[in-house]
PDB file of C-alpha atoms in Angstrom:
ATOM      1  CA  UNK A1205     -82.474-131.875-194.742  1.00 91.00           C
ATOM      2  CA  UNK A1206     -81.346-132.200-191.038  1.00 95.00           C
ATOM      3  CA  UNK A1207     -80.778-129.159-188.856  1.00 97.00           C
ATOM      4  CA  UNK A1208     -78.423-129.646-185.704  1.00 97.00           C
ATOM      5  CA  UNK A1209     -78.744-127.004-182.896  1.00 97.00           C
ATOM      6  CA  UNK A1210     -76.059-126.565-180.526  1.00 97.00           C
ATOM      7  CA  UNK A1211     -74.232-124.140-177.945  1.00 97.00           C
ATOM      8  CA  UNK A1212     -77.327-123.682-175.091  1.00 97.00           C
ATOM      9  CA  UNK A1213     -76.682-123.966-171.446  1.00 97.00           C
ATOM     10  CA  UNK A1214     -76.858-122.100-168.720  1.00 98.00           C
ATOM     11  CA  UNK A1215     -76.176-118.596-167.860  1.00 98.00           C
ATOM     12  CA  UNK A1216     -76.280-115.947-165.384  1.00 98.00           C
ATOM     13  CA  UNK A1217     -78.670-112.899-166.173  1.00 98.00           C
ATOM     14  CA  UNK A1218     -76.669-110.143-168.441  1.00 98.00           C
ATOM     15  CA  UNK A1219     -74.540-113.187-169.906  1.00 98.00           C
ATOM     16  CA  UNK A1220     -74.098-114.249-173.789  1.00 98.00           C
ATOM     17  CA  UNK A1221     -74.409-117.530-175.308  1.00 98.00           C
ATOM     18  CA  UNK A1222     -74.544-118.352-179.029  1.00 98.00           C
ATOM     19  CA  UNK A1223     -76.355-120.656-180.669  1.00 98.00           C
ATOM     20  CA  UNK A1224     -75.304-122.626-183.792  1.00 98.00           C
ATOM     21  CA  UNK A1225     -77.673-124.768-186.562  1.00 97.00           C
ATOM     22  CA  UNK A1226     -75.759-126.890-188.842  1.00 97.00           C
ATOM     23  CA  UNK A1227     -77.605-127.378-191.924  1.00 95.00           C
ATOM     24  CA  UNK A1228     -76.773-130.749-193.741  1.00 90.00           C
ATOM     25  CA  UNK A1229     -78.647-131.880-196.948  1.00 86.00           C
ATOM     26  CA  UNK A1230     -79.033-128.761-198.255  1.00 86.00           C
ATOM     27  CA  UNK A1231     -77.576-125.000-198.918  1.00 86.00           C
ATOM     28  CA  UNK A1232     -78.492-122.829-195.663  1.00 86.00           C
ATOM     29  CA  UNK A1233     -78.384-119.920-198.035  1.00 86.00           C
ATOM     30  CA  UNK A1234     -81.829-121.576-199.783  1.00 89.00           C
ATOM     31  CA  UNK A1235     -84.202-121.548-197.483  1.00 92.00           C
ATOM     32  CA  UNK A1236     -85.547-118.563-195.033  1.00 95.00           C
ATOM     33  CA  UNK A1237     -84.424-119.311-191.392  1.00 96.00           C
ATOM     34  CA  UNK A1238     -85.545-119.065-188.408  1.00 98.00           C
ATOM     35  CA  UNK A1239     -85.071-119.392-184.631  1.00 98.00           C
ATOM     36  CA  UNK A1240     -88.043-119.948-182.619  1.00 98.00           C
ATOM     37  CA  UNK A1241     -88.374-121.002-178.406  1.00 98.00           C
ATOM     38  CA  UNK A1242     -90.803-122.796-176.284  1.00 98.00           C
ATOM     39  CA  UNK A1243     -90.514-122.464-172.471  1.00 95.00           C
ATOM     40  CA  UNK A1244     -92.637-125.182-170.464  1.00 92.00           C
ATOM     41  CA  UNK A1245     -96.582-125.244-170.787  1.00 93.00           C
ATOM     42  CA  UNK A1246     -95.667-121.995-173.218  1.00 94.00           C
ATOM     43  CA  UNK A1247     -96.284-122.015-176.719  1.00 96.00           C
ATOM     44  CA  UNK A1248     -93.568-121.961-179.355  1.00 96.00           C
ATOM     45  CA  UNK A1249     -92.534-117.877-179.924  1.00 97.00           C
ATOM     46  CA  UNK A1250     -90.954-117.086-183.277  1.00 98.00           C
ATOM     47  CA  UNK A1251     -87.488-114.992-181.989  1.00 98.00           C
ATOM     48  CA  UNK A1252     -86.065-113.904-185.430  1.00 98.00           C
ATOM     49  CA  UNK A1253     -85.821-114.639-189.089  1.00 98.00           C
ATOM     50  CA  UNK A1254     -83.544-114.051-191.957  1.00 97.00           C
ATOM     51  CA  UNK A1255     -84.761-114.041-195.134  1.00 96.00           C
ATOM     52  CA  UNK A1256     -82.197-116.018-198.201  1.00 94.00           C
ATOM     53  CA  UNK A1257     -81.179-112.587-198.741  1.00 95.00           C
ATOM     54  CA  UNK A1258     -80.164-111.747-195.344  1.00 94.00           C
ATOM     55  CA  UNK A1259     -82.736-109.632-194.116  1.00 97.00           C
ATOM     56  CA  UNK A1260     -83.505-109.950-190.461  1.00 98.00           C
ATOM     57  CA  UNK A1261     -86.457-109.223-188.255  1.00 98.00           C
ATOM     58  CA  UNK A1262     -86.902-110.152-184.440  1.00 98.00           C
ATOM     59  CA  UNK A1263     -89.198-110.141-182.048  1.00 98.00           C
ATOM     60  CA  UNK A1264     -90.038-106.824-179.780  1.00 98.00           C
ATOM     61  CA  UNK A1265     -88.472-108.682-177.332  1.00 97.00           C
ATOM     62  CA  UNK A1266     -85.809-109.614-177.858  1.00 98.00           C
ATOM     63  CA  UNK A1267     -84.826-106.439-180.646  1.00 98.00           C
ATOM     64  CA  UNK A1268     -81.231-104.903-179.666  1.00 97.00           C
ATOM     65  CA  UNK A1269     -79.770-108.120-177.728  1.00 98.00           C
ATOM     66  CA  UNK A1270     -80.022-110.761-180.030  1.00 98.00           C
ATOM     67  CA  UNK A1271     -78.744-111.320-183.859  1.00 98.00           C
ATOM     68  CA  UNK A1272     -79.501-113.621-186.349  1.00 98.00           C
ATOM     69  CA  UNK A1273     -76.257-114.348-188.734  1.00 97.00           C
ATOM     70  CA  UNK A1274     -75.497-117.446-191.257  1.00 96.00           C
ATOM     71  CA  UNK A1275     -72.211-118.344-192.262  1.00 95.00           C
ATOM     72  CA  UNK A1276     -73.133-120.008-196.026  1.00 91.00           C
ATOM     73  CA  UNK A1277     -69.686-121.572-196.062  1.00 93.00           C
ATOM     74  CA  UNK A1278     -70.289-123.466-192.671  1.00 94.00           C
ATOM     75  CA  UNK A1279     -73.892-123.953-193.826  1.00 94.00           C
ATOM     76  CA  UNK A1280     -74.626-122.790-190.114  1.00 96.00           C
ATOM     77  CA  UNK A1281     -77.424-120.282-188.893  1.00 97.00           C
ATOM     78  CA  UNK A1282     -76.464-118.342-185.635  1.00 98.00           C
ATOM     79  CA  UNK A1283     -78.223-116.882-183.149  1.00 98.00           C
ATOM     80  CA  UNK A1284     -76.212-114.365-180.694  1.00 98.00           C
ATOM     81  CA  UNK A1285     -77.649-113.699-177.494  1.00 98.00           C
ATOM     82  CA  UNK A1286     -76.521-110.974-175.342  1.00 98.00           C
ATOM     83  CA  UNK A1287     -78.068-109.718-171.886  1.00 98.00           C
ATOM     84  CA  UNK A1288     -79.675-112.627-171.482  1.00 98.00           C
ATOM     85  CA  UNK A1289     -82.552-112.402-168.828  1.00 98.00           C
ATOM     86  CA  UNK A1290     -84.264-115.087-167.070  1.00 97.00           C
ATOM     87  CA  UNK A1291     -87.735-114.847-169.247  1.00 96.00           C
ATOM     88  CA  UNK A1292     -85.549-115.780-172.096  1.00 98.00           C
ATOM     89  CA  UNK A1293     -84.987-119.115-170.514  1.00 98.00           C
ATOM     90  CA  UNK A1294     -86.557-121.824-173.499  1.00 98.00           C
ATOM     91  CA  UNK A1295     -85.868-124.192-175.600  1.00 98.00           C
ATOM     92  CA  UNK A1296     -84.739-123.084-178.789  1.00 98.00           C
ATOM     93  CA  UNK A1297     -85.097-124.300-182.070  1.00 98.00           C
ATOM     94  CA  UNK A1298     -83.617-123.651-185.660  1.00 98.00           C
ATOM     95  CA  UNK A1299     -85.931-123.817-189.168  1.00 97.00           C
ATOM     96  CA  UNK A1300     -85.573-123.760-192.399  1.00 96.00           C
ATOM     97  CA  UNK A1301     -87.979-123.236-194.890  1.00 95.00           C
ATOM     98  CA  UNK A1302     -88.966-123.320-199.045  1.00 95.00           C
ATOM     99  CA  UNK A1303     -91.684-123.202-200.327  1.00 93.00           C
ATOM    100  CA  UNK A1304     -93.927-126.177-198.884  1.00 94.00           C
ATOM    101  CA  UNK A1305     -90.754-127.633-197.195  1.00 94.00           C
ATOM    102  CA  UNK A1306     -90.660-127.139-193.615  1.00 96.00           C
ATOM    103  CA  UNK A1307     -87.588-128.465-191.547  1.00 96.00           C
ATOM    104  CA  UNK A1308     -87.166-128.622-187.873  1.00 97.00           C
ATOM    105  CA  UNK A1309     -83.752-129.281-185.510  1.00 97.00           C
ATOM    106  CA  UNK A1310     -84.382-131.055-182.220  1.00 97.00           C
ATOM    107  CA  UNK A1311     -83.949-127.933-179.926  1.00 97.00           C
ATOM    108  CA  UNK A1312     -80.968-126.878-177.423  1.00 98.00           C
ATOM    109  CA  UNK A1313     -82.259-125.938-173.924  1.00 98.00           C
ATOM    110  CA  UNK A1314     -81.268-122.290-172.398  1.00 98.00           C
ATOM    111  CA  UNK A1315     -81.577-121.590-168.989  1.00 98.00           C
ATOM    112  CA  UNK A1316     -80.932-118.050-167.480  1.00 98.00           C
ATOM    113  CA  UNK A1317     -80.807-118.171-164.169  1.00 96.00           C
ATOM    114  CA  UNK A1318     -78.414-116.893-160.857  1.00 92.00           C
TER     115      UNK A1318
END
């Protein structure tokens, strides 16, 4: 199973970006997902999850601007980000996970900043 992130960047504060996770090997709609980030000397923060039946939870932090969403024709996980503010500059990453299997993408960087 290989997961793909994509769509970070930079941003001014109060933009949007969304991130994508291609899922290839395997049916997104299988495994729980999640999107977690890591800012420098930081350790990794779980952001939000959504469960194989859709359920979401996220982080205090970030509760009311960002969504979690999966498109199981794509085989894609999304993460929408709106009012972005500079704390929420990280890398973030994309997981999937069943049972003892634990899969990782390689991370797309966000930076928030004017």
């Amino acid at each position: 199973v290989q997961l793909v992130e994509s769509g970070g960047g930079r941003v001014q504060p109060g933009g949007s970006l969304r991130l994508s996770c291609a899922v290839s090997g395997s049916i997104v709609s299988l495994y729980a997902m999640a999107w977690y980030r890591q800012d420098l000397g930081k350790q990794r923060e779980l952001v939000g999850t959504i469960s194989i039946y859709g359920n979401t939870n996220y982080a205090d932090s970030v509760k009311g601007r960002f969504t979690i969403s999966r498109d199981n024709a794509k085989n894609t996980l999304y993460l929408q980000m709106n009012t972005l503010q500079p704390e929420d500059t990280a890398v973030y990453y994309c997981s999937a996970q069943r049972g003892s299997e634990l899969y990782w993408g390689q991370g797309t960087q966000v930076t928030v900043s004017s």
